[in-house]
XYZ file of C-alpha atoms in Angstrom:
744
model
C 0.000 0.000 0.000
C 1.013 3.629 -0.340
C 1.192 5.737 2.774
C -0.771 8.928 2.340
C -1.311 9.759 5.983
C 0.614 10.147 9.204
C 2.294 7.116 10.749
C 1.797 6.313 14.428
C 2.905 3.294 16.401
C 0.692 1.514 18.921
C -1.057 3.394 21.673
C 1.057 1.535 24.233
C 4.389 2.802 22.879
C 3.097 6.379 22.748
C 1.696 6.075 26.287
C 4.958 4.743 27.671
C 6.936 7.560 26.048
C 4.601 10.214 27.473
C 4.567 8.613 30.900
C 8.354 8.500 31.096
C 8.543 12.136 30.109
C 5.927 13.112 32.668
C 7.801 11.558 35.606
C 11.157 12.881 34.363
C 12.850 9.503 34.136
C 16.456 10.056 32.957
C 17.715 7.536 30.419
C 21.094 7.247 28.748
C 19.780 7.440 25.195
C 22.463 6.885 22.610
C 20.680 4.481 20.244
C 17.788 5.256 17.911
C 15.227 2.447 17.989
C 12.193 3.266 15.860
C 10.152 5.923 14.145
C 7.415 6.320 16.753
C 5.023 8.532 14.790
C 4.779 11.453 12.378
C 2.608 14.548 12.556
C 2.119 17.840 10.790
C 2.126 18.725 7.109
C 3.763 15.667 5.624
C 4.213 11.903 5.614
C 6.859 9.239 5.113
C 6.022 7.357 1.941
C 5.914 3.578 1.681
C 4.580 1.200 -0.946
C 4.571 -2.465 0.032
C 3.797 -3.506 -3.550
C 7.125 -1.931 -4.526
C 9.045 -3.507 -1.651
C 9.042 -0.401 0.563
C 7.453 -1.365 3.864
C 5.754 0.506 6.688
C 6.737 2.904 8.185
C 8.946 3.742 5.217
C 12.263 3.763 7.083
C 14.429 1.644 9.350
C 17.383 2.275 11.667
C 20.636 0.340 11.531
C 22.961 0.653 14.523
C 26.201 -1.133 13.728
C 28.274 0.492 16.471
C 27.155 2.348 19.588
C 28.906 5.417 20.966
C 30.859 6.061 17.770
C 30.701 9.855 17.924
C 32.775 11.395 15.080
C 33.674 7.896 13.845
C 30.824 6.878 11.568
C 32.925 6.728 8.410
C 34.133 9.401 6.047
C 31.704 8.578 3.203
C 28.024 7.547 3.220
C 28.938 4.033 2.051
C 31.224 3.631 5.100
C 28.565 4.590 7.638
C 28.115 2.051 10.448
C 24.917 3.626 11.738
C 22.253 5.027 9.428
C 18.584 5.796 8.878
C 17.431 4.570 5.463
C 14.424 3.234 3.573
C 12.687 0.133 4.877
C 13.504 -2.130 1.955
C 14.620 -5.725 2.311
C 18.336 -6.121 1.892
C 19.361 -2.451 1.795
C 22.228 -1.536 4.130
C 24.187 1.562 5.019
C 27.001 0.476 2.698
C 24.785 -0.741 -0.128
C 25.371 0.137 -3.742
C 24.611 3.682 -4.892
C 21.164 4.145 -6.445
C 19.778 1.150 -4.544
C 16.718 3.109 -3.290
C 18.104 3.718 0.189
C 16.585 7.151 0.669
C 13.737 7.806 3.128
C 10.960 9.552 1.198
C 9.714 12.487 3.240
C 6.814 14.285 1.557
C 5.989 17.858 2.587
C 2.299 18.580 2.009
C 1.449 22.042 3.314
C 2.424 25.368 4.780
C 3.483 24.003 8.155
C 6.234 21.828 9.580
C 6.435 18.046 9.345
C 7.611 16.240 12.501
C 9.093 12.730 12.684
C 9.356 11.415 16.244
C 11.848 8.696 17.243
C 12.213 6.440 20.275
C 15.622 5.790 21.855
C 17.474 3.405 24.163
C 20.356 4.004 26.610
C 23.953 3.313 25.591
C 25.864 5.485 28.037
C 27.415 7.634 25.317
C 26.935 9.494 22.059
C 26.115 7.736 18.787
C 26.304 9.219 15.295
C 23.782 8.401 12.560
C 23.940 9.115 8.844
C 20.610 9.921 7.141
C 19.853 8.843 3.591
C 16.954 11.207 2.952
C 14.789 12.696 0.262
C 12.272 15.509 0.306
C 9.409 15.592 -2.164
C 7.627 18.906 -2.493
C 3.874 18.225 -2.398
C 3.000 21.587 -0.847
C 1.490 23.169 -3.965
C 4.078 25.969 -4.102
C 7.758 26.243 -4.961
C 10.244 25.704 -2.145
C 12.955 28.335 -2.062
C 14.527 26.347 0.775
C 13.826 24.288 3.854
C 15.170 23.554 7.332
C 15.956 20.313 9.141
C 15.846 20.821 12.910
C 16.379 18.390 15.781
C 14.611 18.842 19.117
C 11.712 17.499 21.167
C 7.944 17.799 21.074
C 5.715 18.376 18.081
C 3.521 21.111 16.686
C 3.459 24.248 18.810
C 5.217 22.308 21.600
C 8.314 21.626 19.526
C 11.535 22.930 21.110
C 14.788 23.014 19.150
C 17.702 21.312 20.889
C 19.768 24.492 21.239
C 16.915 26.176 23.093
C 16.482 23.436 25.686
C 18.347 21.243 28.125
C 19.301 19.098 25.133
C 21.963 21.567 23.981
C 25.062 19.495 23.395
C 23.146 16.195 23.680
C 21.409 16.257 20.295
C 23.302 17.857 17.437
C 23.329 18.091 13.692
C 26.765 16.763 12.731
C 28.975 18.823 10.425
C 32.386 17.329 9.676
C 34.551 19.623 7.602
C 36.538 18.074 4.773
C 34.787 14.725 4.292
C 31.930 13.430 2.185
C 29.475 13.446 5.073
C 29.125 17.205 4.980
C 25.408 18.058 4.655
C 24.159 17.997 1.090
C 20.806 18.865 -0.487
C 21.058 18.108 -4.191
C 18.469 17.906 -6.938
C 18.474 14.491 -8.666
C 21.742 13.833 -10.427
C 20.078 12.114 -13.375
C 18.582 15.471 -14.352
C 20.965 18.113 -13.027
C 24.185 16.333 -12.125
C 27.519 15.013 -13.339
C 29.198 11.651 -12.738
C 26.123 10.465 -10.855
C 27.033 8.093 -7.996
C 30.499 7.736 -9.496
C 29.019 5.990 -12.546
C 30.110 8.577 -15.081
C 26.475 9.347 -15.937
C 25.804 12.963 -16.912
C 22.473 14.573 -16.025
C 19.938 15.263 -18.761
C 20.186 19.045 -18.300
C 23.842 19.209 -17.247
C 25.939 21.940 -18.832
C 28.190 23.029 -15.960
C 29.720 19.688 -14.953
C 28.580 19.870 -11.327
C 25.896 18.390 -9.091
C 23.289 21.099 -8.583
C 21.399 21.712 -5.381
C 20.741 23.964 -2.431
C 23.414 25.464 -0.270
C 22.974 23.367 2.897
C 24.649 24.804 5.968
C 24.534 24.404 9.729
C 22.888 27.144 11.798
C 23.884 26.695 15.424
C 24.115 23.008 16.292
C 20.482 21.925 15.827
C 19.450 23.281 12.420
C 20.469 22.699 8.822
C 19.293 25.411 6.430
C 18.853 24.808 2.693
C 18.778 27.928 0.544
C 19.952 29.372 -2.786
C 19.441 26.908 -5.596
C 22.062 27.206 -8.317
C 23.498 25.691 -11.472
C 21.414 24.400 -14.356
C 18.338 24.082 -12.153
C 18.377 27.849 -11.581
C 18.755 28.532 -15.298
C 16.110 26.127 -16.578
C 13.622 25.973 -13.703
C 14.288 28.917 -11.397
C 15.249 29.569 -7.801
C 12.680 27.263 -6.225
C 12.108 23.507 -6.085
C 8.906 22.776 -8.008
C 5.888 21.289 -6.291
C 4.707 17.938 -7.667
C 1.667 19.655 -9.220
C 3.987 22.030 -11.115
C 6.423 19.611 -12.758
C 6.413 19.451 -16.583
C 5.633 16.386 -18.648
C 8.354 14.425 -20.382
C 8.511 11.993 -23.266
C 10.264 8.850 -21.980
C 11.827 5.817 -23.644
C 11.200 2.528 -21.817
C 14.237 0.261 -22.220
C 12.362 -2.752 -20.847
C 14.623 -3.171 -17.810
C 12.731 -2.627 -14.521
C 16.030 -2.128 -12.664
C 17.036 0.948 -14.672
C 15.405 4.322 -15.042
C 13.691 5.115 -18.332
C 15.396 7.606 -20.602
C 14.024 11.142 -20.854
C 13.934 12.120 -24.535
C 12.137 15.499 -24.539
C 10.215 17.670 -22.081
C 7.197 19.950 -22.425
C 7.070 23.482 -21.001
C 3.319 23.761 -21.368
C 3.575 25.531 -24.711
C 6.417 23.764 -26.545
C 8.651 20.687 -26.478
C 12.365 21.070 -25.694
C 15.447 18.856 -25.485
C 18.083 18.541 -22.769
C 19.913 21.601 -24.097
C 16.725 23.625 -23.607
C 16.228 24.007 -27.359
C 12.814 23.864 -29.015
C 11.928 20.580 -30.745
C 9.576 20.610 -33.738
C 6.255 18.826 -33.472
C 7.076 16.369 -36.271
C 9.998 15.026 -34.245
C 7.768 14.664 -31.178
C 5.030 12.911 -33.171
C 7.550 10.464 -34.606
C 8.899 9.672 -31.133
C 5.402 9.216 -29.707
C 4.594 6.780 -32.512
C 7.180 4.331 -31.171
C 5.719 1.508 -29.121
C 8.173 1.920 -26.237
C 7.704 5.645 -25.562
C 5.229 7.312 -23.237
C 4.411 10.727 -21.770
C 4.508 11.206 -18.000
C 5.372 13.793 -15.367
C 9.069 14.371 -14.636
C 8.597 13.573 -10.953
C 12.231 14.146 -9.985
C 11.873 17.883 -10.629
C 10.012 18.001 -7.284
C 12.644 16.010 -5.366
C 15.822 16.864 -3.506
C 18.198 14.264 -2.016
C 19.536 14.804 1.505
C 22.774 13.655 3.120
C 23.210 14.650 6.750
C 24.228 13.234 10.121
C 23.295 13.858 13.733
C 24.665 12.867 17.142
C 22.398 11.597 19.913
C 23.315 11.264 23.591
C 21.459 11.734 26.875
C 17.820 12.185 25.753
C 14.525 10.341 26.021
C 13.231 10.380 22.452
C 13.599 13.199 19.959
C 12.053 14.850 16.891
C 13.446 15.615 13.460
C 11.436 18.506 12.034
C 11.277 19.513 8.361
C 10.226 23.112 7.760
C 9.384 24.334 4.234
C 10.567 27.800 3.191
C 8.658 29.688 0.515
C 9.035 32.913 -1.433
C 7.891 36.109 0.350
C 4.510 36.263 -1.440
C 3.696 32.674 -0.434
C 4.913 33.225 3.127
C 2.293 35.983 3.520
C -0.584 33.489 3.120
C -2.633 32.642 6.208
C -5.139 30.143 4.747
C -5.126 27.350 2.212
C -7.009 29.584 -0.213
C -4.509 32.435 0.139
C -1.685 29.917 -0.161
C -3.074 28.679 -3.488
C -3.431 32.203 -4.874
C 0.096 33.096 -3.771
C 1.461 29.867 -5.247
C -0.217 30.702 -8.551
C 1.359 34.149 -8.598
C 4.715 32.734 -7.529
C 4.687 30.185 -10.357
C 5.364 33.120 -12.695
C 8.962 32.867 -11.402
C 9.417 29.434 -13.013
C 11.916 30.143 -15.762
C 10.630 27.815 -18.490
C 7.068 29.189 -18.339
C 7.939 32.624 -19.701
C 4.957 34.091 -17.829
C 3.803 37.678 -18.274
C 6.249 40.033 -16.491
C 3.316 41.957 -15.006
C 3.073 39.282 -12.311
C 6.374 40.482 -10.864
C 4.869 43.972 -10.556
C 1.706 42.612 -8.923
C 3.749 40.602 -6.410
C 5.818 43.691 -5.570
C 2.658 45.778 -5.157
C 1.165 43.241 -2.732
C 4.351 42.998 -0.675
C 4.584 46.810 -0.594
C 1.302 47.084 1.317
C 2.085 48.332 4.835
C 0.673 45.485 6.940
C 0.449 41.714 6.711
C -3.331 41.949 7.065
C -3.545 44.174 3.989
C -1.286 41.813 2.043
C -3.517 38.875 2.957
C -6.582 40.884 1.987
C -4.992 41.494 -1.418
C -4.519 37.754 -1.893
C -8.182 37.242 -0.989
C -9.250 39.673 -3.710
C -6.814 38.496 -6.380
C -8.280 34.972 -6.542
C -11.798 33.578 -6.878
C -12.610 33.584 -3.187
C -16.291 32.657 -3.366
C -16.573 29.652 -5.669
C -18.285 27.748 -2.858
C -21.272 30.059 -3.239
C -22.009 28.640 -6.694
C -23.087 25.461 -4.947
C -24.904 27.019 -2.002
C -27.054 29.325 -4.124
C -27.976 26.567 -6.574
C -28.975 24.223 -3.739
C -31.178 26.929 -2.239
C -32.988 27.469 -5.545
C -33.561 23.733 -5.993
C -34.790 23.225 -2.449
C -37.120 26.224 -2.679
C -38.847 24.743 -5.721
C -39.080 21.331 -4.059
C -40.627 22.918 -0.981
C -43.323 24.551 -3.129
C -44.322 21.126 -4.467
C -44.196 19.455 -1.041
C -46.298 22.223 0.489
C -48.925 21.711 -2.199
C -49.026 17.980 -1.465
C -49.426 18.646 2.259
C -52.290 21.050 1.575
C -53.962 18.566 -0.738
C -53.621 15.824 1.851
C -54.637 17.782 4.950
C -56.863 20.521 3.591
C -59.023 18.930 0.952
C -61.309 17.028 3.311
C -62.981 20.081 4.712
C -63.010 22.030 1.441
C -64.414 19.244 -0.631
C -66.880 18.396 2.100
C -68.076 21.982 2.272
C -68.647 22.129 -1.458
C -70.412 18.778 -1.566
C -72.657 19.512 1.397
C -73.718 22.729 -0.270
C -75.002 20.704 -3.216
C -76.100 17.335 -1.761
C -79.361 16.978 0.094
C -79.285 13.377 1.316
C -77.086 10.593 2.555
C -77.526 8.893 -0.806
C -76.210 11.990 -2.626
C -73.133 12.119 -0.431
C -72.435 8.429 -1.013
C -72.721 8.953 -4.776
C -70.320 11.858 -4.653
C -67.771 9.816 -2.729
C -68.170 7.003 -5.238
C -67.545 9.359 -8.136
C -64.553 10.810 -6.398
C -63.039 7.349 -6.061
C -64.086 5.999 -9.454
C -64.036 8.034 -12.649
C -65.433 5.301 -14.896
C -68.250 6.283 -17.303
C -70.620 4.001 -15.430
C -70.002 5.770 -12.127
C -70.344 9.190 -13.668
C -73.547 8.168 -15.401
C -74.918 6.914 -12.118
C -74.047 10.161 -10.419
C -75.696 12.201 -13.219
C -78.827 10.104 -12.934
C -79.078 10.728 -9.236
C -78.448 14.428 -9.182
C -80.237 15.917 -12.154
C -79.484 16.615 -15.766
C -77.283 19.693 -15.321
C -74.303 17.505 -14.318
C -73.178 19.834 -11.538
C -72.424 17.003 -9.148
C -70.041 15.305 -11.634
C -67.295 17.724 -10.643
C -64.722 15.984 -8.435
C -61.433 16.914 -6.712
C -59.456 14.396 -8.793
C -57.467 17.018 -10.747
C -55.655 19.977 -9.190
C -53.511 22.905 -10.217
C -51.225 24.917 -7.991
C -49.199 28.082 -8.338
C -46.704 29.413 -5.828
C -44.116 32.058 -5.345
C -41.606 32.979 -2.695
C -39.238 35.763 -1.769
C -36.114 34.911 0.208
C -33.322 36.768 1.857
C -30.261 35.550 3.658
C -26.579 35.639 4.370
C -23.936 33.099 3.410
C -21.205 33.068 6.021
C -17.522 33.288 5.212
C -15.269 30.330 5.938
C -11.520 30.149 6.360
C -11.132 29.572 2.610
C -14.178 31.254 1.120
C -15.942 34.597 1.179
C -19.600 34.814 2.132
C -22.337 36.951 0.634
C -25.648 38.667 1.292
C -28.327 37.532 -1.105
C -31.968 37.877 -2.015
C -34.010 35.844 -4.418
C -37.381 34.750 -5.640
C -38.939 31.594 -6.990
C -42.069 30.753 -8.997
C -43.486 27.251 -9.264
C -46.548 25.808 -10.921
C -47.835 22.308 -11.472
C -50.726 19.937 -11.982
C -51.541 16.494 -10.652
C -54.148 13.795 -10.892
C -55.557 11.717 -8.064
C -55.358 8.108 -9.248
C -56.943 6.700 -6.094
C -58.527 8.119 -2.978
C -55.112 8.721 -1.371
C -52.636 8.711 -4.294
C -51.573 11.600 -6.547
C -49.109 11.896 -9.420
C -48.112 15.155 -11.058
C -45.593 17.383 -12.764
C -44.373 20.889 -12.074
C -41.996 23.498 -13.392
C -40.202 26.156 -11.393
C -38.035 29.171 -12.009
C -35.865 30.917 -9.447
C -33.180 33.562 -9.208
C -30.709 34.487 -6.474
C -28.639 37.667 -6.494
C -25.654 37.681 -4.148
C -23.374 40.517 -3.185
C -20.076 39.092 -1.941
C -18.683 40.463 1.313
C -16.083 43.203 1.290
C -17.123 44.271 -2.198
C -15.421 41.299 -3.857
C -18.082 40.640 -6.452
C -21.661 39.942 -7.518
C -22.960 36.484 -8.380
C -26.375 35.941 -9.964
C -27.819 32.452 -10.362
C -31.066 31.704 -12.142
C -32.484 28.286 -12.800
C -35.417 26.438 -14.326
C -36.433 23.092 -12.838
C -38.683 20.384 -14.292
C -40.185 18.100 -11.639
C -42.216 14.911 -11.363
C -43.854 14.103 -8.048
C -46.128 11.691 -6.269
C -47.920 11.441 -2.953
C -49.645 8.779 -0.887
C -51.698 9.378 2.250
C -54.612 11.195 3.799
C -55.149 13.733 6.547
C -54.220 11.173 9.200
C -52.243 7.986 9.069
C -49.200 7.199 6.995
C -48.128 9.566 4.219
C -45.268 9.488 1.699
C -44.139 12.218 -0.731
C -41.520 12.014 -3.480
C -40.185 14.624 -5.930
C -37.531 14.286 -8.632
C -36.175 17.277 -10.522
C -33.686 18.390 -13.146
C -32.479 22.001 -13.205
C -30.827 24.144 -15.860
C -28.806 26.950 -14.267
C -27.125 30.118 -15.536
C -24.430 32.030 -13.647
C -23.314 35.648 -14.149
C -20.310 36.765 -12.158
C -18.589 40.140 -11.750
C -15.437 39.859 -9.615
C -13.789 43.036 -8.280
C -10.006 43.041 -7.765
C -9.096 46.019 -5.616
C -5.922 46.503 -3.560
C -3.499 49.386 -3.315
C -3.753 51.282 -6.622
C -5.008 48.178 -8.448
C -8.675 48.241 -9.494
C -10.082 45.865 -12.114
C -13.247 43.873 -12.745
C -13.285 40.328 -14.118
C -16.472 39.207 -15.871
C -17.645 35.679 -16.532
C -20.669 33.529 -17.178
C -21.280 29.802 -17.223
C -23.965 27.129 -17.054
C -24.795 24.246 -14.776
C -27.175 21.353 -14.349
C -28.566 19.912 -11.140
C -30.185 16.556 -10.468
C -32.363 16.480 -7.363
C -34.527 14.023 -5.482
C -36.419 13.976 -2.219
C -38.357 11.260 -0.446
C -40.192 11.936 2.783
C -42.955 10.590 4.925
C -44.502 10.444 8.331
C -47.548 9.562 10.392
C -50.270 12.008 11.499
C -52.834 11.449 14.238
C -55.748 13.459 15.613
C -55.037 14.883 19.042
C -58.088 16.832 20.039
C -58.405 19.630 17.500
C -54.837 19.098 16.346
C -53.398 16.903 13.641
C -49.842 16.132 14.652
C -47.131 13.633 13.889
C -43.489 12.849 13.232
C -41.881 12.978 9.812
C -38.558 12.361 8.110
C -37.108 13.301 4.747
C -34.141 12.483 2.554
C -32.992 15.076 0.019
C -30.275 14.807 -2.622
C -28.761 17.405 -4.963
C -25.947 16.836 -7.450
C -24.740 19.998 -9.191
C -22.304 20.203 -12.107
C -21.026 23.663 -13.046
C -19.195 24.073 -16.346
C -15.696 25.523 -16.299
C -15.310 29.102 -17.447
C -12.772 31.807 -18.197
C -12.961 35.409 -17.051
C -12.260 38.492 -19.119
C -11.503 42.105 -18.329
C -8.876 41.823 -15.577
C -5.760 41.289 -17.676
C -3.298 38.758 -16.260
C -5.479 38.382 -13.146
C -8.432 37.091 -15.172
C -8.867 33.481 -14.202
C -9.885 30.174 -15.699
C -11.897 27.839 -13.471
C -12.271 24.127 -14.183
C -15.570 22.214 -13.922
C -17.004 22.159 -10.426
C -19.146 19.513 -8.755
C -21.193 19.979 -5.593
C -23.199 17.337 -3.766
C -25.624 17.469 -0.882
C -27.363 14.586 0.899
C -29.484 15.553 3.872
C -31.677 13.681 6.323
C -34.476 15.594 8.028
C -35.960 14.448 11.349
C -38.814 16.204 13.096
C -42.527 16.685 12.857
C -45.463 18.918 12.058
C -48.667 20.109 13.658
C -51.851 21.592 12.160
C -55.191 22.741 13.549
C -57.981 22.690 10.913
C -60.893 24.989 11.809
C -64.257 25.086 9.997
C -65.720 28.506 9.145
C -69.397 29.483 9.096
C -69.337 30.092 5.347
C -68.379 26.469 4.642
C -64.675 27.081 4.242
C -61.856 26.411 6.695
C -58.486 27.647 7.811
C -55.488 25.588 8.885
C -52.633 27.084 10.896
C -49.619 24.770 10.786
C -45.994 24.574 11.882
C -43.036 22.265 11.408
C -39.545 21.810 12.815
C -36.828 19.475 11.548
C -33.256 18.726 12.470
C -31.266 18.505 9.237
C -28.164 16.330 9.010
C -25.846 17.004 6.055
C -24.176 13.763 4.931
C -21.995 15.365 2.216
C -20.242 17.896 4.431
C -16.637 17.290 3.432
C -14.813 19.889 1.366
C -13.151 19.509 -2.001
C -11.262 21.734 -4.399
C -11.230 23.009 -7.967
C -8.352 23.745 -10.314
C -7.971 27.441 -11.098
C -5.369 29.465 -12.949
C -4.473 32.973 -13.958
C -4.559 33.446 -17.710
C -1.157 35.113 -18.154
C 1.002 32.003 -18.385
C 1.208 30.796 -14.777
C 0.545 27.252 -13.549
C -2.792 26.024 -12.176
C -3.362 25.837 -8.445
C -6.022 24.307 -6.269
C -8.737 26.537 -4.778
C -10.339 24.837 -1.743
C -14.108 24.575 -1.357
C -14.828 24.183 2.342
C -17.355 21.652 3.569
C -20.826 22.534 4.810
C -22.299 22.601 8.281
C -23.370 19.056 9.072
C -26.255 19.894 11.417
C -28.854 22.647 11.592
C -32.610 23.252 11.943
C -35.338 24.018 9.453
C -38.517 25.637 10.778
C -41.790 26.604 9.115
C -45.008 28.466 9.986
C -48.050 28.865 7.766
C -51.746 29.456 7.327
C -53.939 27.771 4.703
C -57.390 29.127 3.827
C -59.782 26.688 2.102
C -62.857 28.037 0.326
C -64.923 27.736 -2.833
C -64.450 30.191 -5.677
C -66.141 30.067 -9.085
C -67.718 26.804 -8.019
C -64.387 25.053 -7.332
C -62.460 24.261 -4.137
C -59.412 26.461 -3.657
C -56.639 26.834 -1.073
C -54.583 29.966 -0.541
C -51.524 29.569 1.659
C -49.115 31.982 3.329
C -45.977 30.568 4.938
C -42.560 31.344 6.370
C -39.582 28.991 6.311
C -36.241 29.621 7.961
C -32.862 27.958 8.357
C -31.632 28.157 11.938
C -28.316 27.497 13.674
C -26.450 26.915 10.405
C -22.785 27.911 10.278
C -22.930 28.279 6.476
C -25.895 30.548 5.902
C -29.020 32.138 7.334
C -32.124 31.970 5.154
C -35.570 33.503 5.574
C -38.267 32.829 2.999
C -41.844 34.002 2.669
C -44.181 32.190 0.283
C -47.685 32.495 -1.105
C -49.384 29.789 -3.120
C -52.754 28.911 -4.580
C -54.109 25.398 -5.177
C -57.252 24.742 -7.225
C -59.101 21.424 -7.340
C -61.295 20.232 -10.197
């Protein structure tokens, strides 16, 4: 398997380590035993299918207390930390996959925590390491620090009682001096003493970071040079930024495939950084043993370093990423992505628009960090999450109009129909005939009814067919999250439909709705308008009391218009865009109502599903800060638990009114966040914009009044209602509705 999360040993080992620390037991700790656990923004990679076993590394202690005597070259090391592969040793052959694969995955530090055992002295360990940049932004450097604790409790050795007991080792004049080199096969010379020359090599040296000791507990990598600087730039690429290459597979699994050509994003080049014509590329691709893949090693740096360990009870090796100044400003994942996108303009082979350098300088020139972070918020698309929220609200509003109609038909028709029938029928026999006709629309039944009630046919009218029309006005506020801006919005919705009562308690129908939401994003960042048309099919089973079930399925066509305002310092531009979306929706609900005095009350539950696909789009009008946004997908699955109460009241004129209320706890089952690929249009690389998850629990409340009466000889219901979303961390919504149902 591949490790994509943090490693932690058993609870017992962690408990013992904490307990020993708590009671201040002093151990002579000169031997490293195991990797206890990892934490923070990173992981140690392992892949058992490839022979690299959990936890990704192992420790070999060939000689205890060998301070300053661990060999003068890596191959002579007696003690080492290396990859957990079968058969690999400290002195194994070069290029035998000995390196521990540390992946850095975010803005923060990555901590690897080790257990120790007493030896009564100081032991030196050589580290065969590798760092892979999975942060999403270029690394202009990094630090390797030894100390204790993790997270905010980490303490570097020099700043604690460990000073002199835990040290980064720096031996002048031998091959164990710290090294941080980019892969030799790309940017090196005489790789592993094999005579191999790197693909990009022109200067006859092994390129990498300057890697120097700061104090006795920290190694600092900075200042990339050589061919890497010329071709790529002054930062180690993130794995999502590496270019594609055209490789030749030689058929030998024990050797690396040959890189023939590489792609900058706009053109193919060779190892001398010269453009290659497309005909040459097409001919190479036509060969059966060539393939296109990412040049993964452009995101890797190999580490050689040693440390000494003496009188300590466990320790931590911390890896700290170092970014360019614009990326360092970022305080959230969203800001980090925007900054990384801007910073990618510094990648040499991209030849991005030089205006990005001016924009970066303008942001960094703002007087406070808060203003710089605010500029990053405005530069990117900070409110993509609202595309989903607004569309869900429109879809749910139209569903609620249909469900309200079904509830009125189920709970309000008895009194209305009864009032109309009693006004026309004069005997028990007449009433029985009317009920028969209502339940059976066959010609025989209708003929019987006509025969019993006169030749004008007035009593043939039933409540089998109904029409309804509804509209609502809503207003609310979408809250901001750590990675997304909120908005104030208002909207309206219109819905109409018709259904047919197949049996006494069963209806089937269809409806169509139209809605629009206009949102004004906080802090003047933009305006987003969403309008949508929804076609719906629905059905209902149940009567005023007893079991009832409602179901609605819908398909929505949505249009989005977006004006995004980019304002910071002296910079003021507007980016315009429009796109389309489709939404598939379904709800199934039911419950059980009973008479309780004058009340009709009961529990109910509901499942609701929305799946929204928004087409990718590209902005115009903001120059190099116009953005392209890939397709977005939003999903919502909610369960509603609660109940409703109504109190039907007959009026003297034969009509009735029905006050009603409902309250449901809503559980969101699709509350995890995701992300979407975005990019500036001036030649930078794409970056990921996070879409935070939704609140997983809130309340939905409703109040209403239905008035049932006869108009133009037909039963009719007019309803006024209020629905609100309560205790939701994502948005507040208040909606007023009016609807009319007519029965024929």
